mmCIF file of C-alpha atoms in Angstrom:
data_model
loop_
_atom_site.group_PDB
_atom_site.id
_atom_site.type_symbol
_atom_site.label_atom_id
_atom_site.label_comp_id
_atom_site.label_asym_id
_atom_site.label_seq_id
_atom_site.Cartn_x
_atom_site.Cartn_y
_atom_site.Cartn_z
ATOM 1 C CA MET C 1 47.100 -22.705 -56.691
ATOM 2 C CA SER C 2 45.772 -22.720 -60.256
ATOM 3 C CA SER C 3 46.496 -26.362 -61.082
ATOM 4 C CA LEU C 4 46.403 -29.746 -59.389
ATOM 5 C CA PRO C 5 49.607 -30.884 -57.644
ATOM 6 C CA LEU C 6 50.515 -33.526 -60.247
ATOM 7 C CA ASP C 7 49.647 -31.563 -63.400
ATOM 8 C CA GLY C 8 52.290 -32.262 -66.050
ATOM 9 C CA LEU C 9 53.155 -35.706 -64.679
ATOM 10 C CA THR C 10 52.709 -38.709 -66.976
ATOM 11 C CA VAL C 11 52.159 -42.204 -65.559
ATOM 12 C CA LEU C 12 52.059 -45.535 -67.397
ATOM 13 C CA GLU C 13 49.785 -48.150 -65.774
ATOM 14 C CA MET C 14 50.117 -51.859 -66.538
ATOM 15 C CA GLY C 15 48.463 -54.889 -64.982
ATOM 16 C CA GLU C 16 45.081 -56.146 -63.858
ATOM 17 C CA GLY C 17 42.943 -56.061 -60.745
ATOM 18 C CA VAL C 18 42.661 -53.313 -58.163
ATOM 19 C CA SER C 19 45.989 -52.301 -56.606
ATOM 20 C CA ALA C 20 47.803 -50.683 -59.557
ATOM 21 C CA ALA C 21 44.550 -49.272 -60.909
ATOM 22 C CA PHE C 22 43.663 -47.671 -57.564
ATOM 23 C CA CYS C 23 47.165 -46.234 -57.180
ATOM 24 C CA SER C 24 47.064 -44.615 -60.618
ATOM 25 C CA LYS C 25 43.450 -43.499 -60.061
ATOM 26 C CA LEU C 26 44.678 -41.457 -57.097
ATOM 27 C CA LEU C 27 47.538 -40.077 -59.194
ATOM 28 C CA ALA C 28 45.052 -39.099 -61.930
ATOM 29 C CA ALA C 29 42.731 -37.503 -59.372
ATOM 30 C CA HIS C 30 45.557 -35.167 -58.414
ATOM 31 C CA GLY C 31 46.394 -34.095 -61.946
ATOM 32 C CA ALA C 32 48.605 -36.790 -63.491
ATOM 33 C CA GLU C 33 47.994 -37.997 -67.032
ATOM 34 C CA VAL C 34 47.594 -41.778 -66.761
ATOM 35 C CA MET C 35 48.024 -43.989 -69.823
ATOM 36 C CA LYS C 36 46.493 -47.397 -69.040
ATOM 37 C CA VAL C 37 47.801 -50.360 -71.038
ATOM 38 C CA ASP C 38 44.947 -52.765 -71.826
ATOM 39 C CA PRO C 39 45.038 -56.133 -73.605
ATOM 40 C CA ILE C 40 43.601 -56.161 -77.102
ATOM 41 C CA ALA C 41 40.578 -58.238 -76.076
ATOM 42 C CA ARG C 42 38.702 -57.772 -72.814
ATOM 43 C CA GLY C 43 35.673 -59.477 -71.364
ATOM 44 C CA SER C 44 32.624 -57.848 -69.830
ATOM 45 C CA ALA C 45 34.607 -56.375 -66.928
ATOM 46 C CA THR C 46 34.467 -52.965 -68.587
ATOM 47 C CA ASP C 47 30.697 -52.931 -68.047
ATOM 48 C CA GLU C 48 31.060 -53.155 -64.282
ATOM 49 C CA GLY C 49 30.850 -50.207 -61.939
ATOM 50 C CA LEU C 50 34.230 -51.146 -60.450
ATOM 51 C CA TYR C 51 35.903 -50.598 -63.825
ATOM 52 C CA GLU C 52 34.284 -47.176 -64.149
ATOM 53 C CA TYR C 53 35.397 -46.289 -60.633
ATOM 54 C CA LEU C 54 39.007 -47.444 -60.949
ATOM 55 C CA HIS C 55 39.737 -46.027 -64.386
ATOM 56 C CA SER C 56 38.011 -42.655 -64.476
ATOM 57 C CA GLY C 57 40.220 -39.869 -65.776
ATOM 58 C CA LYS C 58 42.647 -42.167 -67.637
ATOM 59 C CA ARG C 59 43.506 -42.796 -71.276
ATOM 60 C CA SER C 60 43.641 -46.373 -72.588
ATOM 61 C CA ILE C 61 45.927 -47.981 -75.150
ATOM 62 C CA ALA C 62 45.163 -51.585 -76.160
ATOM 63 C CA ILE C 63 48.261 -53.495 -77.198
ATOM 64 C CA ASP C 64 49.778 -56.984 -77.119
ATOM 65 C CA ILE C 65 52.871 -56.495 -74.959
ATOM 66 C CA GLU C 66 54.119 -60.041 -75.591
ATOM 67 C CA THR C 67 55.021 -59.226 -79.210
ATOM 68 C CA ASP C 68 58.259 -57.561 -80.330
ATOM 69 C CA ASP C 69 56.352 -54.582 -81.707
ATOM 70 C CA GLY C 70 54.274 -54.322 -78.548
ATOM 71 C CA ARG C 71 57.353 -54.313 -76.326
ATOM 72 C CA GLU C 72 58.927 -51.593 -78.449
ATOM 73 C CA VAL C 73 55.810 -49.458 -78.024
ATOM 74 C CA ILE C 74 56.086 -49.913 -74.237
ATOM 75 C CA ARG C 75 59.727 -48.812 -74.346
ATOM 76 C CA ARG C 76 58.729 -45.679 -76.226
ATOM 77 C CA LEU C 77 55.898 -44.989 -73.779
ATOM 78 C CA VAL C 78 58.372 -45.315 -70.910
ATOM 79 C CA LEU C 79 60.463 -42.539 -72.457
ATOM 80 C CA ARG C 80 57.426 -40.261 -72.224
ATOM 81 C CA ALA C 81 56.394 -41.232 -68.677
ATOM 82 C CA GLU C 82 57.895 -40.219 -65.353
ATOM 83 C CA ALA C 83 56.493 -43.275 -63.568
ATOM 84 C CA LEU C 84 55.396 -46.826 -64.340
ATOM 85 C CA VAL C 85 52.923 -48.522 -61.976
ATOM 86 C CA GLU C 86 52.331 -52.263 -62.468
ATOM 87 C CA ASN C 87 50.941 -55.233 -60.566
ATOM 88 C CA PHE C 88 51.804 -58.209 -62.759
ATOM 89 C CA GLU C 89 53.083 -61.415 -61.178
ATOM 90 C CA ALA C 90 56.615 -60.960 -59.821
ATOM 91 C CA GLY C 91 59.116 -61.324 -62.658
ATOM 92 C CA TYR C 92 56.559 -61.165 -65.479
ATOM 93 C CA LEU C 93 57.857 -58.003 -67.160
ATOM 94 C CA ALA C 94 61.412 -59.337 -67.073
ATOM 95 C CA SER C 95 60.233 -62.653 -68.524
ATOM 96 C CA ILE C 96 58.800 -60.937 -71.611
ATOM 97 C CA GLY C 97 61.860 -58.767 -72.170
ATOM 98 C CA LEU C 98 60.935 -55.627 -70.210
ATOM 99 C CA PRO C 99 63.074 -55.798 -67.037
ATOM 100 C CA PHE C 100 63.433 -52.661 -64.946
ATOM 101 C CA GLU C 101 67.195 -52.519 -65.549
ATOM 102 C CA ASP C 102 66.711 -52.256 -69.322
ATOM 103 C CA LEU C 103 63.930 -49.687 -68.987
ATOM 104 C CA ARG C 104 66.086 -47.575 -66.669
ATOM 105 C CA ARG C 105 68.989 -47.708 -69.107
ATOM 106 C CA ARG C 106 66.681 -46.088 -71.637
ATOM 107 C CA LYS C 107 65.366 -43.570 -69.090
ATOM 108 C CA PRO C 108 67.632 -43.165 -66.029
ATOM 109 C CA ARG C 109 65.022 -41.147 -64.096
ATOM 110 C CA LEU C 110 62.241 -43.712 -64.520
ATOM 111 C CA LEU C 111 60.379 -44.556 -61.320
ATOM 112 C CA MET C 112 58.765 -48.008 -61.405
ATOM 113 C CA THR C 113 56.330 -49.130 -58.710
ATOM 114 C CA SER C 114 55.589 -52.871 -58.646
ATOM 115 C CA ILE C 115 52.755 -54.231 -56.491
ATOM 116 C CA THR C 116 52.710 -57.987 -55.897
ATOM 117 C CA PRO C 117 51.094 -60.222 -53.260
ATOM 118 C CA PHE C 118 54.337 -60.906 -51.363
ATOM 119 C CA GLY C 119 56.989 -58.650 -52.908
ATOM 120 C CA GLN C 120 59.803 -59.294 -55.378
ATOM 121 C CA GLY C 121 62.477 -61.950 -55.060
ATOM 122 C CA ILE C 122 61.266 -63.848 -51.989
ATOM 123 C CA VAL C 123 60.154 -67.435 -51.422
ATOM 124 C CA HIS C 124 56.445 -66.695 -51.856
ATOM 125 C CA SER C 125 56.750 -64.074 -54.619
ATOM 126 C CA GLY C 126 54.953 -66.285 -57.137
ATOM 127 C CA ASP C 127 52.199 -67.518 -54.819
ATOM 128 C CA ALA C 128 48.543 -66.607 -55.172
ATOM 129 C CA GLU C 129 47.428 -63.597 -53.171
ATOM 130 C CA ALA C 130 44.680 -65.586 -51.439
ATOM 131 C CA GLU C 131 47.479 -67.227 -49.431
ATOM 132 C CA SER C 132 47.737 -63.962 -47.460
ATOM 133 C CA ARG C 133 44.109 -64.385 -46.292
ATOM 134 C CA GLY C 134 43.566 -60.743 -47.165
ATOM 135 C CA ALA C 135 40.902 -61.794 -49.633
ATOM 136 C CA GLY C 136 38.549 -62.823 -46.837
ATOM 137 C CA THR C 137 37.792 -65.627 -44.422
ATOM 138 C CA PRO C 138 35.835 -68.737 -45.512
ATOM 139 C CA GLY C 139 32.209 -68.291 -44.533
ATOM 140 C CA ASP C 140 32.474 -64.518 -44.195
ATOM 141 C CA ARG C 141 31.615 -62.820 -47.452
ATOM 142 C CA VAL C 142 33.840 -59.840 -48.233
ATOM 143 C CA GLY C 143 32.435 -57.481 -50.861
ATOM 144 C CA HIS C 144 35.769 -56.085 -51.977
ATOM 145 C CA PRO C 145 39.491 -56.898 -51.587
ATOM 146 C CA ASP C 146 40.532 -54.547 -48.784
ATOM 147 C CA ALA C 147 44.181 -55.587 -49.040
ATOM 148 C CA GLU C 148 44.310 -54.450 -52.672
ATOM 149 C CA TYR C 149 43.014 -50.988 -51.819
ATOM 150 C CA ILE C 150 45.399 -50.691 -48.879
ATOM 151 C CA ALA C 151 48.304 -51.612 -51.161
ATOM 152 C CA GLY C 152 47.070 -49.134 -53.777
ATOM 153 C CA ILE C 153 47.090 -46.308 -51.232
ATOM 154 C CA GLN C 154 50.574 -47.284 -50.060
ATOM 155 C CA ALA C 155 51.755 -47.421 -53.673
ATOM 156 C CA PHE C 156 50.283 -43.956 -54.299
ATOM 157 C CA ALA C 157 52.204 -42.573 -51.321
ATOM 158 C CA ALA C 158 55.406 -44.395 -52.284
ATOM 159 C CA THR C 159 55.180 -43.261 -55.910
ATOM 160 C CA SER C 160 54.587 -39.659 -54.859
ATOM 161 C CA VAL C 161 57.585 -39.729 -52.505
ATOM 162 C CA GLY C 162 59.700 -41.465 -55.145
ATOM 163 C CA LEU C 163 58.882 -38.823 -57.747
ATOM 164 C CA TYR C 164 59.727 -36.097 -55.256
ATOM 165 C CA ALA C 165 63.091 -37.777 -54.636
ATOM 166 C CA CYS C 166 63.744 -38.073 -58.377
ATOM 167 C CA ASN C 167 63.597 -34.292 -58.688
ATOM 168 C CA TYR C 168 66.507 -33.976 -56.246
ATOM 169 C CA GLN C 169 68.538 -37.115 -56.852
ATOM 170 C CA GLU C 170 67.950 -37.139 -60.632
ATOM 171 C CA VAL C 171 67.914 -40.912 -60.730
ATOM 172 C CA GLY C 172 65.040 -43.360 -60.903
ATOM 173 C CA GLN C 173 64.409 -46.375 -58.734
ATOM 174 C CA TRP C 174 62.253 -49.463 -58.397
ATOM 175 C CA ILE C 175 59.679 -49.448 -55.606
ATOM 176 C CA ASP C 176 58.652 -52.890 -54.340
ATOM 177 C CA ILE C 177 55.199 -53.000 -52.726
ATOM 178 C CA SER C 178 54.075 -56.193 -50.951
ATOM 179 C CA VAL C 179 50.307 -56.451 -50.482
ATOM 180 C CA GLN C 180 50.887 -58.709 -47.481
ATOM 181 C CA ALA C 181 53.249 -56.199 -45.851
ATOM 182 C CA CYS C 182 50.752 -53.380 -46.415
ATOM 183 C CA LEU C 183 47.971 -55.457 -44.860
ATOM 184 C CA VAL C 184 50.061 -56.392 -41.827
ATOM 185 C CA ALA C 185 51.102 -52.763 -41.318
ATOM 186 C CA SER C 186 47.465 -51.660 -41.369
ATOM 187 C CA LEU C 187 46.614 -54.179 -38.634
ATOM 188 C CA ALA C 188 49.626 -53.478 -36.426
ATOM 189 C CA VAL C 189 47.727 -51.231 -34.022
ATOM 190 C CA ASP C 190 45.006 -53.844 -33.500
ATOM 191 C CA TRP C 191 47.451 -56.698 -33.065
ATOM 192 C CA GLY C 192 49.705 -54.739 -30.751
ATOM 193 C CA GLY C 193 46.935 -53.403 -28.511
ATOM 194 C CA SER C 194 44.365 -54.906 -26.209
ATOM 195 C CA ARG C 195 41.231 -54.172 -28.231
ATOM 196 C CA LEU C 196 41.135 -57.556 -29.952
ATOM 197 C CA ILE C 197 41.575 -59.294 -26.622
ATOM 198 C CA GLU C 198 38.540 -57.578 -25.138
ATOM 199 C CA ILE C 199 36.338 -57.810 -28.242
ATOM 200 C CA PRO C 200 35.917 -61.258 -29.875
ATOM 201 C CA PHE C 201 35.578 -59.792 -33.372
ATOM 202 C CA PRO C 202 35.859 -56.162 -34.545
ATOM 203 C CA VAL C 203 32.431 -54.686 -35.230
ATOM 204 C CA THR C 204 31.351 -51.664 -37.240
ATOM 205 C CA ALA C 205 29.571 -48.689 -35.742
ATOM 206 C CA GLU C 206 25.787 -48.688 -35.879
ATOM 207 C CA GLY C 207 24.302 -46.704 -38.731
ATOM 208 C CA ARG C 208 27.539 -46.422 -40.703
ATOM 209 C CA ARG C 209 26.849 -45.519 -44.321
ATOM 210 C CA PRO C 210 29.057 -45.871 -47.403
ATOM 211 C CA THR C 211 30.429 -42.654 -48.819
ATOM 212 C CA ALA C 212 28.743 -41.158 -51.861
ATOM 213 C CA GLU C 213 32.054 -39.711 -53.127
ATOM 214 C CA PRO C 214 33.522 -41.845 -55.936
ATOM 215 C CA GLY C 215 36.656 -39.747 -56.450
ATOM 216 C CA SER C 216 39.519 -38.588 -54.267
ATOM 217 C CA SER C 217 38.752 -37.702 -50.657
ATOM 218 C CA ILE C 218 41.473 -35.036 -50.779
ATOM 219 C CA ARG C 219 40.501 -31.512 -51.760
ATOM 220 C CA PHE C 220 42.518 -28.363 -52.419
ATOM 221 C CA SER C 221 41.056 -24.965 -51.621
ATOM 222 C CA ASP C 222 41.834 -23.209 -54.913
ATOM 223 C CA VAL C 223 41.153 -25.876 -57.517
ATOM 224 C CA GLU C 224 38.595 -28.573 -58.226
ATOM 225 C CA PRO C 225 39.549 -31.758 -60.101
ATOM 226 C CA ASP C 226 37.943 -32.191 -63.506
ATOM 227 C CA GLN C 227 38.041 -35.850 -64.527
ATOM 228 C CA ALA C 228 36.530 -37.608 -67.486
ATOM 229 C CA GLY C 229 34.852 -41.003 -67.176
ATOM 230 C CA ALA C 230 36.627 -44.324 -67.648
ATOM 231 C CA PRO C 231 37.790 -44.981 -71.225
ATOM 232 C CA VAL C 232 36.716 -47.847 -73.440
ATOM 233 C CA PRO C 233 39.762 -50.184 -73.624
ATOM 234 C CA GLY C 234 41.882 -49.025 -76.547
ATOM 235 C CA GLU C 235 39.914 -45.794 -76.971
ATOM 236 C CA HIS C 236 43.090 -43.721 -77.149
ATOM 237 C CA THR C 237 45.424 -46.246 -78.816
ATOM 238 C CA GLU C 238 46.069 -44.267 -82.007
ATOM 239 C CA GLU C 239 46.156 -40.958 -80.132
ATOM 240 C CA ILE C 240 48.801 -42.196 -77.673
ATOM 241 C CA LEU C 241 50.879 -43.840 -80.415
ATOM 242 C CA ALA C 242 50.822 -40.544 -82.314
ATOM 243 C CA ASP C 243 51.926 -38.774 -79.124
ATOM 244 C CA ILE C 244 55.124 -40.849 -79.040
ATOM 245 C CA GLY C 245 55.871 -40.157 -82.696
ATOM 246 C CA LEU C 246 54.422 -43.074 -84.666
ATOM 247 C CA ARG C 247 53.211 -42.154 -88.136
ATOM 248 C CA GLY C 248 49.870 -43.220 -89.552
ATOM 249 C CA ASP C 249 51.435 -45.962 -91.676
ATOM 250 C CA GLU C 250 53.347 -47.325 -88.654
ATOM 251 C CA ILE C 251 50.143 -47.437 -86.614
ATOM 252 C CA ALA C 252 48.349 -49.159 -89.494
ATOM 253 C CA GLY C 253 51.175 -51.710 -89.650
ATOM 254 C CA LEU C 254 50.812 -52.505 -85.953
ATOM 255 C CA ARG C 255 47.086 -53.001 -86.453
ATOM 256 C CA ASP C 256 47.645 -55.252 -89.489
ATOM 257 C CA ARG C 257 50.071 -57.407 -87.481
ATOM 258 C CA GLY C 258 47.613 -57.741 -84.610
ATOM 259 C CA VAL C 259 49.767 -55.803 -82.137
ATOM 260 C CA ILE C 260 47.038 -53.245 -81.423
#
């Protein structure tokens, strides 16, 4: 094998936090080109190690998606991508004029993976994720949101399977990932067995050390991944806009209007 499994695949990432970013990080680690949509202005989060970890190997376009011009850029990016991975609040993209149905009309084979705390179209779909208690237990400090990483891994698997299906069915679909459902599934063995009855609280093994590997834990025998570091937000804005056919004067116009 002379290339990574997902070489030639283009993924559009939208949203904030961990789950969508971790999903697309895994896709990038296996060869996909990931275009990350950033807001025009960001805080100091880009200086944190977590940002570097989650966004290595991606390209970044900074754009205001709540403007007419910004939405049109997203529609054009969708035409170039095979998959869209997002973790906005349920219904957000539809509320700003970018519903899945309209995007699929433009690109019938589009695969869209949405990651939300409780899934789409249910009673709790708009609730805060902390309601799931996956963010930790009061009094017990949790250094990272395990539920978000679990959902990101599930989204990576679901997106990979969905893309495989697209090659045969030649039609896209919308994948709905519930962080709560992913968390419950990961605990099913513990809840269904006797271990938690015999042990008051799960404990870690003595001497366990964190891994020193910041990238994918999956390796292929004939090829090594070659990833760049995380981009500065908006680092590739003009480059990506040129990729989808915008001329220099059109890009300048977007900048003048505050869209990028």
